[in-house]
């Protein structure tokens, strides 16, 4: 399965409020508290940090916030996200294979990957859950096809 297929599955999800192509971004000067509020409101695990809303400059996850609070206390909530975000954002393209991105996420110990075009502009965001779900659907289809071949259907 390819990343563009994963995004298509997200578009057809059973969550009518979810738009796979809509990317929630925040400005670098947004406070950590404001970003945490958006994560909670939208029930997502990470937000892309971008000045123009098109090019990823960083990513801020729930884990980033919790680690910083644990390390530096609740005062971190008043800081801009640019101070605690992961600045070296990993990205993928629509033609990347799901297994490849799953491996990258697992090895890198991160769970969200912005999907970009050739210009570096974001087309969507894929989570590790999206990739696993897509892979499971792919395996189920393969099983069904093989069962059909064996049974002569």
Coordinates of C-alpha atoms in Angstrom, one line a residue:
X1 CA 0.0 0.0 0.0
X2 CA 1.2 3.5 -0.8
X3 CA 0.9 6.7 1.1
X4 CA -1.6 8.1 -1.4
X5 CA -3.8 5.0 -0.8
X6 CA -3.6 5.6 3.0
X7 CA -4.7 9.2 2.5
X8 CA -7.6 8.0 0.4
X9 CA -8.7 5.6 3.1
X10 CA -8.6 8.4 5.6
X11 CA -10.8 10.5 3.2
X12 CA -13.3 7.6 3.2
X13 CA -13.2 7.1 7.0
X14 CA -16.2 6.6 9.1
X15 CA -15.5 9.9 10.9
X16 CA -17.4 12.4 8.9
X17 CA -15.6 15.3 10.6
X18 CA -12.2 14.0 9.4
X19 CA -10.7 15.5 6.3
X20 CA -7.4 13.7 5.4
X21 CA -6.2 16.6 3.3
X22 CA -6.9 19.2 6.0
X23 CA -3.7 19.8 8.0
X24 CA -3.9 21.4 11.3
X25 CA -1.0 23.8 11.7
X26 CA 0.1 26.4 14.2
X27 CA 2.4 29.3 14.0
X28 CA 5.9 29.0 15.6
X29 CA 4.9 31.7 18.2
X30 CA 1.7 29.9 19.3
X31 CA 2.0 29.0 23.0
X32 CA 2.3 25.4 24.0
X33 CA -0.9 25.8 26.0
X34 CA -2.8 26.9 22.8
X35 CA -1.3 24.0 20.8
X36 CA -2.3 21.5 23.6
X37 CA -5.8 22.9 23.5
X38 CA -6.0 22.3 19.7
X39 CA -4.7 18.7 20.1
X40 CA -7.4 18.1 22.7
X41 CA -10.1 19.7 20.7
X42 CA -9.4 17.8 17.5
X43 CA -8.4 14.6 19.3
X44 CA -5.1 14.3 17.5
X45 CA -1.6 13.5 18.7
X46 CA 0.5 16.1 16.9
X47 CA 0.3 19.4 15.1
X48 CA 2.5 20.7 12.3
X49 CA 4.3 24.0 13.0
X50 CA 4.3 26.2 9.9
X51 CA 4.5 29.9 9.3
X52 CA 2.8 29.7 5.9
X53 CA 0.5 26.7 6.6
X54 CA 2.1 24.8 3.6
X55 CA 5.7 24.0 4.6
X56 CA 6.5 22.1 7.7
X57 CA 9.0 23.8 10.0
X58 CA 8.5 21.6 13.0
X59 CA 6.1 19.2 14.6
X60 CA 4.8 19.2 18.1
X61 CA 3.3 16.1 19.7
X62 CA 1.6 15.3 22.9
X63 CA 4.7 13.4 23.9
X64 CA 6.9 16.5 23.4
X65 CA 4.6 18.5 25.7
X66 CA 4.5 15.9 28.4
X67 CA 8.3 15.5 28.3
X68 CA 8.9 19.2 28.6
X69 CA 6.4 19.6 31.5
X70 CA 8.0 16.7 33.3
X71 CA 11.5 18.2 32.7
X72 CA 10.8 21.9 33.2
X73 CA 7.4 22.2 34.9
X74 CA 4.1 23.7 33.9
X75 CA 5.7 27.0 32.9
X76 CA 6.6 25.5 29.6
X77 CA 2.9 25.9 28.6
X78 CA 3.5 29.7 28.3
X79 CA 6.5 29.2 25.9
X80 CA 6.1 29.3 22.1
X81 CA 5.9 26.0 20.4
X82 CA 9.1 26.8 18.5
X83 CA 11.1 26.3 21.7
X84 CA 10.0 22.7 22.2
X85 CA 8.9 21.4 18.8
X86 CA 10.9 18.8 16.9
X87 CA 12.6 21.0 14.3
X88 CA 14.0 18.2 12.1
X89 CA 10.7 17.0 10.6
X90 CA 10.7 13.7 8.8
X91 CA 8.4 13.8 5.7
X92 CA 7.2 11.3 3.1
X93 CA 5.8 11.5 -0.4
X94 CA 2.6 10.0 -1.8
X95 CA 4.5 7.2 -3.6
X96 CA 6.2 5.9 -0.5
X97 CA 5.3 2.4 0.6
X98 CA 3.4 2.0 3.9
X99 CA 6.0 -0.6 5.1
X100 CA 8.8 1.8 4.5
X101 CA 7.1 4.6 6.5
X102 CA 6.2 2.2 9.3
X103 CA 9.8 1.2 9.6
X104 CA 11.0 4.8 9.6
X105 CA 8.4 5.7 12.3
X106 CA 9.3 2.8 14.4
X107 CA 13.1 3.3 14.2
X108 CA 12.8 7.1 14.7
X109 CA 10.3 6.6 17.6
X110 CA 7.8 9.1 16.1
X111 CA 4.2 8.7 15.2
X112 CA 3.3 11.4 12.6
X113 CA 4.6 12.1 9.2
X114 CA 3.7 15.0 7.0
X115 CA 3.1 14.1 3.4
X116 CA 4.8 16.6 1.0
X117 CA 4.9 17.2 -2.7
X118 CA 8.0 17.9 -4.8
X119 CA 8.0 21.5 -3.6
X120 CA 7.9 20.5 0.1
X121 CA 4.3 21.7 0.5
X122 CA 2.1 19.5 2.7
X123 CA -0.6 17.3 1.2
X124 CA -1.6 15.6 4.4
X125 CA -0.4 13.9 7.6
X126 CA -0.1 10.2 8.1
X127 CA 0.0 8.7 11.6
X128 CA 1.4 5.4 12.5
X129 CA -2.2 4.3 13.2
X130 CA -3.2 5.3 9.7
X131 CA -0.3 3.2 8.3
X132 CA -1.1 0.2 10.4
X133 CA -4.8 0.4 9.5
X134 CA -4.0 0.6 5.8
X135 CA -1.6 -2.3 6.0
X136 CA -4.2 -4.4 7.8
X137 CA -6.8 -3.6 5.1
X138 CA -4.2 -4.6 2.5
X139 CA -3.5 -7.9 4.2
X140 CA -7.2 -8.7 4.5
X141 CA -7.7 -8.1 0.8
X142 CA -4.7 -10.3 0.0
X143 CA -6.1 -13.0 2.3
X144 CA -9.5 -12.8 0.6
X145 CA -7.9 -13.0 -2.9
X146 CA -5.9 -16.0 -1.9
X147 CA -8.9 -17.7 -0.3
X148 CA -10.8 -17.1 -3.5
X149 CA -8.1 -18.6 -5.6
X150 CA -7.9 -21.7 -3.4
X151 CA -11.6 -22.1 -3.4
X152 CA -11.9 -21.6 -7.1
X153 CA -13.9 -18.3 -6.9

